[in-house]
Amino acid sequence: MKSPTDLPGRVLAFAREVGMLPPGATVLCALSGGADSMALLTCLGELAGDQGFTLLAAHYNHQLRGAESQRDEAFVKAWCEAHAVPLTVGRGDVAAEAARQGRGIEETARAMRYAFLEETAKHVGADCIATAHTADDNAETLLLHLVRGTGLDGLAGIPPVRGPFVRPLLGTTRQEIEAYLALRAVPWIQDSSNADPAYARNRIRRDVMPVLRDLNPAFSQTLAANLRHIRADRAYLEELAEPVSSKAQWQDGTLVLDAAALSSLPRPVAVRAVKQVLARLGRHQIAAVHLDQILDLAGPSHRLDLPQGLTVWRAYEKLVFSLGQSDAPPLSPVKIFGEGIYRLGDWRMELRSCLCPEHPAQGPYQWYLRREALTFPLVARTRQTGDALRLPGRRQKPLKKWYIDEKIPRLTRDTLPVLADDKGLVAAAGLGPDGRRAAAPGTPALSVALTKDRDERT
């Protein structure tokens, strides 16, 4: 075992290697009161002066262990007050929230804790959030991933840096941490849930890790060294995928990616590109089987409805990624009695009387309609069975056939407005006006302009 006196220097070297804890930063330390987090706080405190960073702490009370949870909170409060470390405390009823969401306790606790840490970091102006994950945590996590099934991301273990979160102790074992705490005479408290065999991680820690250490006493350190190579391989694949995934464009609340560009990539790189697109939708975790299904999408109308509201479909030469699109409620018809601005869902339809210009810009979303050819009230609605349209200079066809011929994606068709009266369709969004209803230059006309509310993420 390496000397515990060298721990701050080794932590600093690791931080520089992976690009964390820059000089002058404000660092928020996640503090549970356990051995790992107390070692992290103490170690960062030793480095703060020389490195010029500001150290703050945050503690989250999950309220899961009754008096023990209150004991933990009181302990970290007293320690931080005695050592002049500014502390923010948060609390949440994890059990109640897990029941409300129908999720597991561990999953809910992590989500609530991380949300609290990110909110606190923003409030106090922290540049990063340091958590006390160790080399042993990394080994246990990797074994859990292997048991449950994993790809390259799972084999890479816990990332040293992910967003605002940094893990300065990821190259340090618990044995080294406890020796460091003893050397510095730093107290810590034991979480009784760490001995509960109901948690899979505890069973791995108690039953599996001792066997592996018997085979290789330096198992955690050896694994940590190997994970550096795996992370480097993963980073290279990410770099190869980024030129394709970065070209995905926001359109009406969906992300649209060129399918040919994706299919031209080697499959390991294509998987990366899909994951990068999904990350832009806020989906950082997706099963390998679903990634395979997305990559294998073929045909102009094929669609996948995946867990947690994710829908992916092939729209001719494009792949479209959406959250919640398939659950959109149907649009209610709107009667139109004359000029004005009308709304159909998130569509805005503006009607104005005018003389048809000399060269009318009849298009998919801008129409000049012949006034005497219209019967009021008009109705703005979505398509119905039997709808047919004769575009200017072309023969009449069913609306469904027009959508297919013009390559309008199937999952978009039921969200496009059409304008109709008691004689039939007047015009259809994405296509244009019926030629029999279109105004001639210089004649009285009704101008119709269709726009859609801009998505906030574009």
CSV table of C-alpha atoms in Angstrom, one decimal:
chain,number,residue,atom,x,y,z
A,1,MET,CA,0.0,0.0,0.0
A,2,LYS,CA,1.2,3.5,-0.9
A,3,SER,CA,2.0,5.9,2.0
A,4,PRO,CA,-1.1,7.8,3.2
A,5,THR,CA,0.9,11.0,3.4
A,6,ASP,CA,1.2,11.0,-0.4
A,7,LEU,CA,-2.6,10.9,-1.0
A,8,PRO,CA,-3.2,14.6,-1.7
A,9,GLY,CA,-0.3,14.6,-4.2
A,10,ARG,CA,-1.6,11.5,-5.9
A,11,VAL,CA,-5.1,12.9,-6.1
A,12,LEU,CA,-3.8,16.1,-7.6
A,13,ALA,CA,-1.8,14.2,-10.2
A,14,PHE,CA,-4.9,12.2,-11.1
A,15,ALA,CA,-7.0,15.4,-11.3
A,16,ARG,CA,-4.5,16.9,-13.7
A,17,GLU,CA,-4.3,13.8,-15.8
A,18,VAL,CA,-8.1,13.7,-16.5
A,19,GLY,CA,-8.7,17.5,-16.4
A,20,MET,CA,-10.5,18.2,-13.1
A,21,LEU,CA,-10.0,20.7,-10.2
A,22,PRO,CA,-8.5,23.6,-12.2
A,23,PRO,CA,-6.7,26.2,-10.2
A,24,GLY,CA,-9.0,29.0,-9.0
A,25,ALA,CA,-12.1,26.9,-9.3
A,26,THR,CA,-14.9,26.7,-6.7
A,27,VAL,CA,-15.4,23.0,-5.8
A,28,LEU,CA,-18.5,21.7,-4.1
A,29,CYS,CA,-17.8,18.5,-2.2
A,30,ALA,CA,-20.6,16.0,-1.7
A,31,LEU,CA,-20.4,15.1,2.0
A,32,SER,CA,-22.2,12.1,3.5
A,33,GLY,CA,-20.1,11.8,6.6
A,34,GLY,CA,-18.8,8.3,5.6
A,35,ALA,CA,-15.1,7.5,5.3
A,36,ASP,CA,-14.8,8.2,1.6
A,37,SER,CA,-16.4,11.6,1.6
A,38,MET,CA,-14.6,12.7,4.8
A,39,ALA,CA,-11.3,11.7,3.1
A,40,LEU,CA,-12.3,13.7,0.0
A,41,LEU,CA,-13.1,16.8,2.0
A,42,THR,CA,-9.9,16.6,4.0
A,43,CYS,CA,-7.8,16.0,1.0
A,44,LEU,CA,-9.3,18.8,-1.0
A,45,GLY,CA,-8.9,21.1,2.0
A,46,GLU,CA,-5.1,20.3,2.0
A,47,LEU,CA,-4.9,21.1,-1.7
A,48,ALA,CA,-7.2,24.2,-1.8
A,49,GLY,CA,-4.5,26.7,-0.6
A,50,ASP,CA,-1.8,25.7,-3.0
A,51,GLN,CA,-4.1,25.2,-5.9
A,52,GLY,CA,-6.1,28.4,-5.3
A,53,PHE,CA,-9.6,26.8,-5.3
A,54,THR,CA,-12.5,27.5,-3.0
A,55,LEU,CA,-13.9,24.5,-1.1
A,56,LEU,CA,-17.6,24.2,-0.2
A,57,ALA,CA,-19.7,21.2,1.0
A,58,ALA,CA,-23.2,19.9,0.5
A,59,HIS,CA,-25.0,17.1,2.4
A,60,TYR,CA,-28.3,15.5,1.4
A,61,ASN,CA,-30.5,13.8,4.1
A,62,HIS,CA,-32.5,11.0,2.4
A,63,GLN,CA,-34.6,10.5,5.5
A,64,LEU,CA,-34.4,6.7,5.0
A,65,ARG,CA,-32.8,5.7,8.3
A,66,GLY,CA,-34.6,7.6,10.9
A,67,ALA,CA,-32.4,8.8,13.8
A,68,GLU,CA,-29.3,7.6,11.9
A,69,SER,CA,-30.0,10.0,9.1
A,70,GLN,CA,-30.4,12.9,11.6
A,71,ARG,CA,-27.1,11.8,13.2
A,72,ASP,CA,-25.3,12.0,9.9
A,73,GLU,CA,-26.6,15.5,9.2
A,74,ALA,CA,-25.6,16.7,12.7
A,75,PHE,CA,-22.1,15.2,12.3
A,76,VAL,CA,-21.3,16.9,9.0
A,77,LYS,CA,-22.7,20.2,10.3
A,78,ALA,CA,-20.5,20.1,13.3
A,79,TRP,CA,-17.4,19.1,11.4
A,80,CYS,CA,-17.9,21.8,8.7
A,81,GLU,CA,-18.6,24.5,11.3
A,82,ALA,CA,-15.4,23.5,13.3
A,83,HIS,CA,-13.3,23.6,10.1
A,84,ALA,CA,-14.8,26.7,8.5
A,85,VAL,CA,-16.2,24.9,5.5
A,86,PRO,CA,-19.4,26.4,4.1
A,87,LEU,CA,-22.1,23.7,4.1
A,88,THR,CA,-25.5,23.4,2.3
A,89,VAL,CA,-27.9,20.8,3.6
A,90,GLY,CA,-30.9,19.4,1.7
A,91,ARG,CA,-33.6,16.9,2.7
A,92,GLY,CA,-36.0,14.8,0.8
A,93,ASP,CA,-38.5,12.0,1.5
A,94,VAL,CA,-37.0,9.4,-0.8
A,95,ALA,CA,-39.3,6.6,0.2
A,96,ALA,CA,-42.4,8.6,-0.6
A,97,GLU,CA,-41.0,9.8,-3.9
A,98,ALA,CA,-40.0,6.3,-4.9
A,99,ALA,CA,-43.6,5.1,-4.1
A,100,ARG,CA,-45.1,7.9,-6.1
A,101,GLN,CA,-43.0,7.2,-9.2
A,102,GLY,CA,-43.0,3.5,-8.9
A,103,ARG,CA,-39.2,3.3,-8.9
A,104,GLY,CA,-36.6,1.7,-6.7
A,105,ILE,CA,-35.3,3.3,-3.5
A,106,GLU,CA,-31.7,3.3,-4.7
A,107,GLU,CA,-32.5,4.8,-8.1
A,108,THR,CA,-34.8,7.5,-6.6
A,109,ALA,CA,-32.3,8.4,-3.9
A,110,ARG,CA,-29.5,8.9,-6.5
A,111,ALA,CA,-31.7,11.0,-8.7
A,112,MET,CA,-32.9,13.2,-5.8
A,113,ARG,CA,-29.3,13.6,-4.4
A,114,TYR,CA,-27.8,14.5,-7.8
A,115,ALA,CA,-30.6,17.0,-8.5
A,116,PHE,CA,-29.9,18.6,-5.1
A,117,LEU,CA,-26.1,18.8,-5.8
A,118,GLU,CA,-26.6,20.3,-9.2
A,119,GLU,CA,-29.1,22.9,-7.9
A,120,THR,CA,-26.8,23.7,-5.0
A,121,ALA,CA,-23.8,24.1,-7.3
A,122,LYS,CA,-25.7,26.6,-9.4
A,123,HIS,CA,-26.8,28.5,-6.3
A,124,VAL,CA,-23.3,28.8,-4.8
A,125,GLY,CA,-21.6,29.3,-8.1
A,126,ALA,CA,-19.5,26.1,-8.0
A,127,ASP,CA,-17.5,25.1,-11.1
A,128,CYS,CA,-17.7,21.4,-10.3
A,129,ILE,CA,-19.1,18.9,-7.9
A,130,ALA,CA,-16.7,16.4,-6.3
A,131,THR,CA,-18.0,13.0,-5.3
A,132,ALA,CA,-16.1,10.4,-3.3
A,133,HIS,CA,-16.2,7.4,-5.6
A,134,THR,CA,-13.1,5.2,-5.1
A,135,ALA,CA,-11.3,2.5,-7.1
A,136,ASP,CA,-13.2,-0.1,-5.1
A,137,ASP,CA,-16.5,1.6,-6.1
A,138,ASN,CA,-15.4,1.4,-9.7
A,139,ALA,CA,-14.6,-2.3,-9.4
A,140,GLU,CA,-17.9,-3.0,-7.8
A,141,THR,CA,-19.8,-1.0,-10.4
A,142,LEU,CA,-18.0,-2.8,-13.3
A,143,LEU,CA,-18.9,-6.2,-11.8
A,144,LEU,CA,-22.6,-5.1,-11.4
A,145,HIS,CA,-22.6,-4.0,-15.1
A,146,LEU,CA,-21.2,-7.3,-16.2
A,147,VAL,CA,-23.8,-9.2,-14.2
A,148,ARG,CA,-26.6,-7.2,-15.7
A,149,GLY,CA,-25.2,-7.0,-19.2
A,150,THR,CA,-23.2,-4.1,-20.6
A,151,GLY,CA,-21.5,-2.5,-23.5
A,152,LEU,CA,-18.3,-0.5,-23.7
A,153,ASP,CA,-19.8,2.3,-21.6
A,154,GLY,CA,-20.4,-0.1,-18.7
A,155,LEU,CA,-16.9,-1.7,-19.1
A,156,ALA,CA,-15.4,1.8,-18.8
A,157,GLY,CA,-16.7,2.0,-15.2
A,158,ILE,CA,-17.4,5.2,-13.4
A,159,PRO,CA,-16.3,8.2,-15.5
A,160,PRO,CA,-13.7,10.5,-13.7
A,161,VAL,CA,-15.6,13.5,-15.2
A,162,ARG,CA,-19.2,13.7,-16.3
A,163,GLY,CA,-20.7,17.1,-16.8
A,164,PRO,CA,-20.2,19.0,-13.5
A,165,PHE,CA,-19.3,15.9,-11.5
A,166,VAL,CA,-15.7,15.0,-10.8
A,167,ARG,CA,-14.3,12.0,-8.9
A,168,PRO,CA,-10.8,12.8,-7.5
A,169,LEU,CA,-10.6,9.6,-5.5
A,170,LEU,CA,-11.3,7.2,-8.4
A,171,GLY,CA,-7.7,5.9,-8.4
A,172,THR,CA,-7.7,5.4,-4.6
A,173,THR,CA,-8.7,2.3,-2.6
A,174,ARG,CA,-10.7,2.2,0.6
A,175,GLN,CA,-7.7,0.7,2.4
A,176,GLU,CA,-5.7,3.8,1.4
A,177,ILE,CA,-8.5,6.1,2.4
A,178,GLU,CA,-8.9,4.6,5.9
A,179,ALA,CA,-5.1,4.8,6.4
A,180,TYR,CA,-5.2,8.5,5.4
A,181,LEU,CA,-8.1,9.2,7.8
A,182,ALA,CA,-6.2,7.5,10.7
A,183,LEU,CA,-3.1,9.5,9.9
A,184,ARG,CA,-5.0,12.8,9.9
A,185,ALA,CA,-7.2,11.7,12.9
A,186,VAL,CA,-10.3,12.4,11.0
A,187,PRO,CA,-13.5,10.8,12.3
A,188,TRP,CA,-16.2,9.3,10.1
A,189,ILE,CA,-19.5,7.6,10.5
A,190,GLN,CA,-20.8,4.2,9.2
A,191,ASP,CA,-24.0,3.9,7.2
A,192,SER,CA,-25.8,0.8,8.4
A,193,SER,CA,-27.3,0.3,5.0
A,194,ASN,CA,-23.9,-0.6,3.6
A,195,ALA,CA,-24.2,-3.9,5.4
A,196,ASP,CA,-27.7,-4.7,4.2
A,197,PRO,CA,-27.5,-7.8,1.9
A,198,ALA,CA,-30.7,-6.7,0.1
A,199,TYR,CA,-28.5,-4.4,-2.0
A,200,ALA,CA,-26.6,-6.1,-4.8
A,201,ARG,CA,-23.6,-3.9,-4.4
A,202,ASN,CA,-23.2,-4.9,-0.7
A,203,ARG,CA,-23.3,-8.6,-1.7
A,204,ILE,CA,-20.5,-8.0,-4.3
A,205,ARG,CA,-18.5,-6.0,-1.7
A,206,ARG,CA,-18.9,-8.7,1.0
A,207,ASP,CA,-18.8,-12.0,-1.1
A,208,VAL,CA,-17.1,-11.3,-4.4
A,209,MET,CA,-14.4,-8.7,-3.9
A,210,PRO,CA,-12.6,-10.7,-1.2
A,211,VAL,CA,-12.2,-13.6,-3.6
A,212,LEU,CA,-10.8,-11.3,-6.3
A,213,ARG,CA,-8.4,-9.7,-3.9
A,214,ASP,CA,-7.3,-13.2,-2.8
A,215,LEU,CA,-6.4,-13.8,-6.5
A,216,ASN,CA,-4.8,-10.4,-6.9
A,217,PRO,CA,-4.3,-8.3,-3.8
A,218,ALA,CA,-4.1,-5.2,-6.1
A,219,PHE,CA,-7.2,-6.0,-8.0
A,220,SER,CA,-8.9,-2.6,-7.7
A,221,GLN,CA,-5.7,-0.7,-8.7
A,222,THR,CA,-5.0,-3.1,-11.6
A,223,LEU,CA,-8.6,-2.6,-12.8
A,224,ALA,CA,-8.3,1.2,-12.5
A,225,ALA,CA,-5.2,1.1,-14.7
A,226,ASN,CA,-7.0,-1.0,-17.3
A,227,LEU,CA,-10.0,1.2,-17.3
A,228,ARG,CA,-7.9,4.1,-18.5
A,229,HIS,CA,-7.2,2.2,-21.7
A,230,ILE,CA,-10.9,1.4,-22.1
A,231,ARG,CA,-11.9,5.0,-21.6
A,232,ALA,CA,-9.3,6.1,-24.2
A,233,ASP,CA,-10.8,3.6,-26.7
A,234,ARG,CA,-14.3,4.9,-26.0
A,235,ALA,CA,-13.2,8.5,-26.3
A,236,TYR,CA,-11.8,7.7,-29.8
A,237,LEU,CA,-15.1,6.2,-30.9
A,238,GLU,CA,-16.9,9.2,-29.6
A,239,GLU,CA,-14.6,11.4,-31.6
A,240,LEU,CA,-15.3,9.4,-34.8
A,241,ALA,CA,-19.1,9.6,-34.2
A,242,GLU,CA,-19.4,13.3,-33.4
A,243,PRO,CA,-19.2,14.7,-37.0
A,244,VAL,CA,-22.3,12.7,-37.9
A,245,SER,CA,-24.3,13.1,-34.7
A,246,SER,CA,-23.6,16.8,-34.5
A,247,LYS,CA,-25.5,17.3,-37.8
A,248,ALA,CA,-28.8,16.2,-36.2
A,249,GLN,CA,-31.1,19.1,-36.4
A,250,TRP,CA,-34.1,20.2,-34.3
A,251,GLN,CA,-37.4,20.1,-36.3
A,252,ASP,CA,-40.7,20.7,-34.5
A,253,GLY,CA,-39.4,19.3,-31.2
A,254,THR,CA,-37.7,16.2,-32.7
A,255,LEU,CA,-34.1,15.5,-33.6
A,256,VAL,CA,-33.6,14.6,-37.3
A,257,LEU,CA,-30.5,12.7,-38.4
A,258,ASP,CA,-29.4,11.7,-41.9
A,259,ALA,CA,-29.9,7.9,-42.1
A,260,ALA,CA,-27.4,7.4,-44.9
A,261,ALA,CA,-24.7,9.2,-43.0
A,262,LEU,CA,-25.4,7.0,-40.0
A,263,SER,CA,-25.4,3.7,-42.0
A,264,SER,CA,-22.1,4.7,-43.6
A,265,LEU,CA,-20.3,4.4,-40.2
A,266,PRO,CA,-18.9,1.2,-38.8
A,267,ARG,CA,-21.4,-0.2,-36.4
A,268,PRO,CA,-19.4,0.5,-33.2
A,269,VAL,CA,-19.1,4.2,-34.3
A,270,ALA,CA,-22.8,4.3,-35.4
A,271,VAL,CA,-23.8,3.1,-31.9
A,272,ARG,CA,-21.9,6.1,-30.5
A,273,ALA,CA,-23.6,8.5,-32.9
A,274,VAL,CA,-27.1,7.3,-31.8
A,275,LYS,CA,-26.2,7.6,-28.2
A,276,GLN,CA,-24.9,11.2,-28.7
A,277,VAL,CA,-28.2,12.1,-30.4
A,278,LEU,CA,-30.2,10.6,-27.6
A,279,ALA,CA,-28.1,12.5,-25.0
A,280,ARG,CA,-29.2,15.7,-26.7
A,281,LEU,CA,-32.8,14.6,-25.9
A,282,GLY,CA,-31.7,14.0,-22.3
A,283,ARG,CA,-31.7,10.2,-22.6
A,284,HIS,CA,-28.2,9.1,-21.4
A,285,GLN,CA,-29.2,5.5,-20.6
A,286,ILE,CA,-30.6,3.1,-23.2
A,287,ALA,CA,-30.5,-0.7,-23.5
A,288,ALA,CA,-28.2,-2.3,-26.1
A,289,VAL,CA,-31.1,-4.1,-27.6
A,290,HIS,CA,-32.9,-0.8,-28.3
A,291,LEU,CA,-29.7,0.7,-29.9
A,292,ASP,CA,-29.6,-2.3,-32.2
A,293,GLN,CA,-33.3,-1.8,-33.1
A,294,ILE,CA,-32.7,1.8,-34.0
A,295,LEU,CA,-29.7,1.0,-36.2
A,296,ASP,CA,-31.7,-1.6,-38.0
A,297,LEU,CA,-34.6,0.6,-38.8
A,298,ALA,CA,-35.5,0.3,-42.5
A,299,GLY,CA,-38.2,1.4,-44.8
A,300,PRO,CA,-39.9,4.8,-45.0
A,301,SER,CA,-42.6,4.2,-42.3
A,302,HIS,CA,-40.9,1.9,-39.8
A,303,ARG,CA,-41.2,3.1,-36.2
A,304,LEU,CA,-40.0,2.1,-32.7
A,305,ASP,CA,-41.9,2.9,-29.5
A,306,LEU,CA,-39.2,2.5,-26.8
A,307,PRO,CA,-39.4,2.9,-23.0
A,308,GLN,CA,-39.8,6.2,-21.2
A,309,GLY,CA,-41.6,7.9,-24.1
A,310,LEU,CA,-38.8,7.6,-26.7
A,311,THR,CA,-40.0,7.2,-30.3
A,312,VAL,CA,-37.7,6.7,-33.3
A,313,TRP,CA,-38.9,6.3,-36.8
A,314,ARG,CA,-37.6,6.2,-40.4
A,315,ALA,CA,-38.9,9.1,-42.5
A,316,TYR,CA,-37.5,8.2,-45.9
A,317,GLU,CA,-33.9,9.3,-45.8
A,318,LYS,CA,-34.0,10.6,-42.2
A,319,LEU,CA,-34.1,9.1,-38.8
A,320,VAL,CA,-36.4,11.0,-36.4
A,321,PHE,CA,-35.9,10.9,-32.6
A,322,SER,CA,-38.7,12.2,-30.4
A,323,LEU,CA,-39.7,12.1,-26.7
A,324,GLY,CA,-43.5,11.8,-26.2
A,325,GLN,CA,-44.4,12.4,-29.8
A,326,SER,CA,-46.5,9.3,-30.1
A,327,ASP,CA,-48.6,10.3,-27.1
A,328,ALA,CA,-49.7,13.7,-28.5
A,329,PRO,CA,-53.5,14.2,-28.1
A,330,PRO,CA,-55.6,14.6,-31.2
A,331,LEU,CA,-56.2,18.2,-32.4
A,332,SER,CA,-59.8,19.5,-32.1
A,333,PRO,CA,-61.3,21.1,-35.2
A,334,VAL,CA,-61.6,24.9,-35.3
A,335,LYS,CA,-64.4,26.7,-37.2
A,336,ILE,CA,-63.3,29.8,-39.2
A,337,PHE,CA,-65.8,32.5,-39.9
A,338,GLY,CA,-63.6,35.1,-41.5
A,339,GLU,CA,-60.4,37.0,-41.2
A,340,GLY,CA,-58.3,36.7,-38.1
A,341,ILE,CA,-55.8,34.5,-36.3
A,342,TYR,CA,-56.8,30.9,-35.4
A,343,ARG,CA,-54.9,28.2,-33.6
A,344,LEU,CA,-55.0,24.4,-34.1
A,345,GLY,CA,-52.7,22.9,-31.5
A,346,ASP,CA,-49.3,24.6,-31.9
A,347,TRP,CA,-50.2,25.7,-35.4
A,348,ARG,CA,-51.0,29.4,-36.0
A,349,MET,CA,-53.3,30.2,-39.0
A,350,GLU,CA,-53.6,33.8,-40.1
A,351,LEU,CA,-56.3,34.8,-42.6
A,352,ARG,CA,-56.4,38.2,-44.3
A,353,SER,CA,-58.5,39.6,-47.2
A,354,CYS,CA,-56.4,40.9,-50.1
A,355,LEU,CA,-56.0,41.1,-53.9
A,356,CYS,CA,-54.1,38.2,-55.1
A,357,PRO,CA,-50.6,39.4,-56.1
A,358,GLU,CA,-49.4,39.2,-59.7
A,359,HIS,CA,-47.1,36.3,-58.9
A,360,PRO,CA,-48.8,34.6,-55.9
A,361,ALA,CA,-46.4,32.5,-53.7
A,362,GLN,CA,-48.7,29.5,-53.5
A,363,GLY,CA,-46.7,27.0,-51.3
A,364,PRO,CA,-47.1,24.3,-48.7
A,365,TYR,CA,-47.8,26.9,-45.9
A,366,GLN,CA,-48.9,30.0,-47.8
A,367,TRP,CA,-52.1,30.1,-49.9
A,368,TYR,CA,-54.1,32.6,-51.8
A,369,LEU,CA,-57.7,31.3,-52.0
A,370,ARG,CA,-60.5,32.5,-54.3
A,371,ARG,CA,-63.1,34.2,-52.1
A,372,GLU,CA,-66.2,33.2,-54.2
A,373,ALA,CA,-65.0,29.5,-54.2
A,374,LEU,CA,-65.2,29.3,-50.4
A,375,THR,CA,-68.2,28.4,-48.2
A,376,PHE,CA,-68.1,29.7,-44.7
A,377,PRO,CA,-67.6,28.6,-42.0
A,378,LEU,CA,-64.4,26.9,-43.0
A,379,VAL,CA,-63.0,24.2,-40.7
A,380,ALA,CA,-59.3,23.8,-39.8
A,381,ARG,CA,-58.7,20.2,-38.8
A,382,THR,CA,-56.4,17.2,-39.3
A,383,ARG,CA,-56.9,14.7,-42.2
A,384,GLN,CA,-59.9,12.4,-42.4
A,385,THR,CA,-60.7,9.3,-44.4
A,386,GLY,CA,-61.9,10.3,-47.9
A,387,ASP,CA,-60.0,13.6,-48.1
A,388,ALA,CA,-58.8,14.3,-51.6
A,389,LEU,CA,-56.9,17.2,-53.2
A,390,ARG,CA,-56.2,18.5,-56.7
A,391,LEU,CA,-53.0,20.6,-56.5
A,392,PRO,CA,-52.6,23.3,-59.2
A,393,GLY,CA,-51.8,21.8,-62.6
A,394,ARG,CA,-52.1,18.2,-61.3
A,395,ARG,CA,-54.8,15.6,-61.1
A,396,GLN,CA,-56.9,14.8,-58.0
A,397,LYS,CA,-55.6,12.2,-55.6
A,398,PRO,CA,-56.4,11.0,-52.1
A,399,LEU,CA,-54.6,13.1,-49.5
A,400,LYS,CA,-52.9,9.9,-48.2
A,401,LYS,CA,-51.5,9.3,-51.7
A,402,TRP,CA,-50.2,12.9,-51.8
A,403,TYR,CA,-48.5,12.5,-48.5
A,404,ILE,CA,-46.8,9.3,-49.7
A,405,ASP,CA,-45.8,10.8,-53.1
A,406,GLU,CA,-44.4,14.0,-51.5
A,407,LYS,CA,-42.5,11.9,-48.8
A,408,ILE,CA,-44.2,13.5,-45.9
A,409,PRO,CA,-43.3,11.3,-42.9
A,410,ARG,CA,-46.1,9.1,-41.7
A,411,LEU,CA,-46.0,10.2,-38.1
A,412,THR,CA,-46.2,13.8,-39.1
A,413,ARG,CA,-49.3,13.5,-41.3
A,414,ASP,CA,-51.8,13.4,-38.4
A,415,THR,CA,-50.4,16.7,-37.0
A,416,LEU,CA,-50.7,18.7,-40.2
A,417,PRO,CA,-53.7,21.0,-40.6
A,418,VAL,CA,-56.0,21.0,-43.5
A,419,LEU,CA,-58.6,23.6,-44.4
A,420,ALA,CA,-62.0,22.4,-45.6
A,421,ASP,CA,-65.6,23.6,-46.2
A,422,ASP,CA,-68.8,21.7,-47.0
A,423,LYS,CA,-67.5,20.9,-50.5
A,424,GLY,CA,-64.3,19.3,-49.4
A,425,LEU,CA,-60.6,20.2,-48.9
A,426,VAL,CA,-59.6,23.8,-49.7
A,427,ALA,CA,-55.9,23.3,-48.9
A,428,ALA,CA,-53.5,21.1,-46.9
A,429,ALA,CA,-50.4,22.0,-45.0
A,430,GLY,CA,-47.2,20.6,-46.5
A,431,LEU,CA,-48.8,20.4,-49.9
A,432,GLY,CA,-50.7,23.6,-50.9
A,433,PRO,CA,-54.2,24.8,-52.1
A,434,ASP,CA,-56.6,22.9,-54.2
A,435,GLY,CA,-56.2,24.2,-57.7
A,436,ARG,CA,-59.9,24.8,-58.1
A,437,ARG,CA,-59.9,27.1,-55.0
A,438,ALA,CA,-56.7,29.0,-55.8
A,439,ALA,CA,-57.1,32.7,-56.6
A,440,ALA,CA,-56.0,34.2,-59.9
A,441,PRO,CA,-53.7,37.3,-59.9
A,442,GLY,CA,-55.5,40.6,-59.3
A,443,THR,CA,-58.7,38.9,-58.0
A,444,PRO,CA,-60.2,39.2,-54.5
A,445,ALA,CA,-58.5,36.6,-52.3
A,446,LEU,CA,-58.2,35.2,-48.8
A,447,SER,CA,-54.5,35.0,-47.8
A,448,VAL,CA,-53.8,32.1,-45.5
A,449,ALA,CA,-50.4,31.8,-43.7
A,450,LEU,CA,-49.5,28.8,-41.5
A,451,THR,CA,-46.7,28.9,-39.0
A,452,LYS,CA,-45.8,26.6,-36.1
A,453,ASP,CA,-44.7,27.7,-32.6
A,454,ARG,CA,-40.9,27.5,-32.5
A,455,ASP,CA,-39.5,24.8,-30.3
A,456,GLU,CA,-37.6,26.2,-27.4
A,457,ARG,CA,-34.6,23.9,-27.9
A,458,THR,CA,-33.8,25.0,-31.4
